[in-house]
Amino acid sequence: TQELELTYHDSCYLGRYNGVLDAPRFVLEHLPGVKVKEMALSKEKGMCCGAGGGRMWLEEKLGTRINHLRLDQAVATGAAGVALSCPFCYIMLENATKEKDKEGFQVHDVLELAHKALQ
């Protein structure tokens, strides 16, 4: 099995609002070949992807887009991709990979990775 290094993005609702911080990491750490690398801002100090604040529907032109900043933080870990547990976060970070020309950086849903491992 080839090793896959991933970082985990804590979504606002599952992570900080509902306190589910370790369960997704537990799943990832028990998938064959997956190694988890933490971002500097993770768990209780995790950063929003921007969707929770409604930025998914805005065409921002000024400053740095929140999803671009979060993608930069994920890439900075040196991991091959980011895993997450929220469909809104998935869209925001997947869009950021396209907008920042970083499509080689993979975006994964934790449950899809678990399903694939069970096949």
Short mmCIF file of C-alpha atoms in Angstrom, two decimals:
data_model
loop_
_atom_site.label_atom_id
_atom_site.label_comp_id
_atom_site.label_asym_id
_atom_site.label_seq_id
_atom_site.Cartn_x
_atom_site.Cartn_y
_atom_site.Cartn_z
CA THR A 1 0.00 0.00 0.00
CA GLN A 2 1.34 3.39 -1.02
CA GLU A 3 1.46 5.94 1.80
CA LEU A 4 -0.81 8.96 1.45
CA GLU A 5 -0.10 11.97 3.66
CA LEU A 6 -3.18 14.06 4.34
CA THR A 7 -4.00 16.96 6.57
CA TYR A 8 -7.45 17.24 8.13
CA HIS A 9 -9.61 20.37 7.93
CA ASP A 10 -11.97 20.77 10.89
CA SER A 11 -15.29 22.12 9.70
CA CYS A 12 -16.98 24.78 11.80
CA TYR A 13 -20.15 22.81 12.50
CA LEU A 14 -18.80 19.31 13.10
CA GLY A 15 -15.59 20.45 14.76
CA ARG A 16 -15.87 23.64 16.72
CA TYR A 17 -19.65 23.84 17.22
CA ASN A 18 -20.26 20.15 17.97
CA GLY A 19 -16.86 19.21 19.37
CA VAL A 20 -16.27 16.28 17.00
CA LEU A 21 -12.52 16.70 16.56
CA ASP A 22 -10.90 13.31 17.08
CA ALA A 23 -13.33 10.89 15.38
CA PRO A 24 -12.48 11.89 11.79
CA ARG A 25 -8.78 11.71 12.58
CA PHE A 26 -9.30 8.28 14.15
CA VAL A 27 -10.90 7.05 10.92
CA LEU A 28 -8.09 8.50 8.79
CA GLU A 29 -5.34 7.12 11.00
CA HIS A 30 -6.83 3.62 10.70
CA LEU A 31 -7.04 3.62 6.91
CA PRO A 32 -4.27 1.57 5.30
CA GLY A 33 -1.43 3.78 4.08
CA VAL A 34 -2.83 7.09 5.36
CA LYS A 35 -0.71 9.37 7.55
CA VAL A 36 -2.23 12.53 9.07
CA LYS A 37 -0.24 15.78 9.29
CA GLU A 38 -1.84 18.54 11.35
CA MET A 39 -2.21 22.11 10.17
CA ALA A 40 -1.01 24.88 12.48
CA LEU A 41 -4.64 25.96 12.93
CA SER A 42 -6.52 22.78 13.77
CA LYS A 43 -9.03 21.28 16.18
CA GLU A 44 -10.41 24.02 18.51
CA LYS A 45 -8.23 26.58 16.73
CA GLY A 46 -9.28 25.42 13.26
CA MET A 47 -10.13 28.01 10.65
CA CYS A 48 -13.35 28.25 8.65
CA CYS A 49 -13.17 27.52 4.92
CA GLY A 50 -15.46 30.48 4.26
CA ALA A 51 -18.67 28.64 3.42
CA GLY A 52 -20.08 28.94 6.94
CA GLY A 53 -19.95 32.70 6.63
CA GLY A 54 -21.84 32.62 3.33
CA ARG A 55 -18.77 33.40 1.26
CA MET A 56 -19.56 30.46 -1.00
CA TRP A 57 -22.02 32.68 -2.82
CA LEU A 58 -19.86 35.82 -3.03
CA GLU A 59 -17.54 36.87 -5.84
CA GLU A 60 -14.86 38.44 -3.68
CA LYS A 61 -12.44 40.74 -5.44
CA LEU A 62 -10.61 42.44 -2.56
CA GLY A 63 -8.09 40.82 -0.27
CA THR A 64 -7.37 37.14 0.14
CA ARG A 65 -10.31 34.78 -0.13
CA ILE A 66 -10.78 32.67 3.01
CA ASN A 67 -10.80 29.38 1.10
CA HIS A 68 -7.53 30.38 -0.62
CA LEU A 69 -5.93 31.14 2.74
CA ARG A 70 -7.12 27.83 4.20
CA LEU A 71 -5.83 25.95 1.15
CA ASP A 72 -2.43 27.63 1.57
CA GLN A 73 -2.36 26.44 5.19
CA ALA A 74 -3.16 22.88 4.12
CA VAL A 75 -0.51 22.91 1.37
CA ALA A 76 2.05 24.28 3.86
CA THR A 77 1.89 20.99 5.81
CA GLY A 78 3.62 19.22 2.93
CA ALA A 79 0.75 16.72 2.71
CA ALA A 80 -0.49 15.47 -0.66
CA GLY A 81 -4.02 16.58 0.10
CA VAL A 82 -6.66 17.52 2.61
CA ALA A 83 -9.42 15.37 4.08
CA LEU A 84 -12.62 16.83 5.45
CA SER A 85 -16.10 15.92 6.62
CA CYS A 86 -18.34 18.68 5.26
CA PRO A 87 -19.75 19.05 1.74
CA PHE A 88 -19.50 22.84 1.91
CA CYS A 89 -15.83 22.68 2.93
CA TYR A 90 -15.27 20.21 0.11
CA ILE A 91 -16.65 22.67 -2.44
CA MET A 92 -14.72 25.62 -1.00
CA LEU A 93 -11.35 23.85 -0.91
CA GLU A 94 -11.86 22.08 -4.25
CA ASN A 95 -12.68 25.47 -5.83
CA ALA A 96 -9.57 26.97 -4.24
CA THR A 97 -7.36 24.28 -5.81
CA LYS A 98 -8.72 25.25 -9.24
CA GLU A 99 -8.58 29.01 -8.67
CA LYS A 100 -5.00 28.83 -7.34
CA ASP A 101 -3.82 26.31 -9.98
CA LYS A 102 -3.08 23.66 -7.33
CA GLU A 103 -5.24 20.90 -8.73
CA GLY A 104 -2.54 18.34 -7.89
CA PHE A 105 -3.38 18.92 -4.22
CA GLN A 106 -6.13 16.41 -3.53
CA VAL A 107 -9.37 17.10 -1.66
CA HIS A 108 -10.95 14.02 -0.02
CA ASP A 109 -14.06 13.28 2.00
CA VAL A 110 -13.20 11.14 5.04
CA LEU A 111 -16.18 8.82 4.53
CA GLU A 112 -15.39 8.34 0.83
CA LEU A 113 -11.84 7.33 1.78
CA ALA A 114 -13.22 4.88 4.36
CA HIS A 115 -15.67 3.45 1.81
CA LYS A 116 -12.89 2.99 -0.73
CA ALA A 117 -10.74 1.21 1.88
CA LEU A 118 -13.59 -1.24 2.56
CA GLN A 119 -13.94 -2.24 -1.10
#
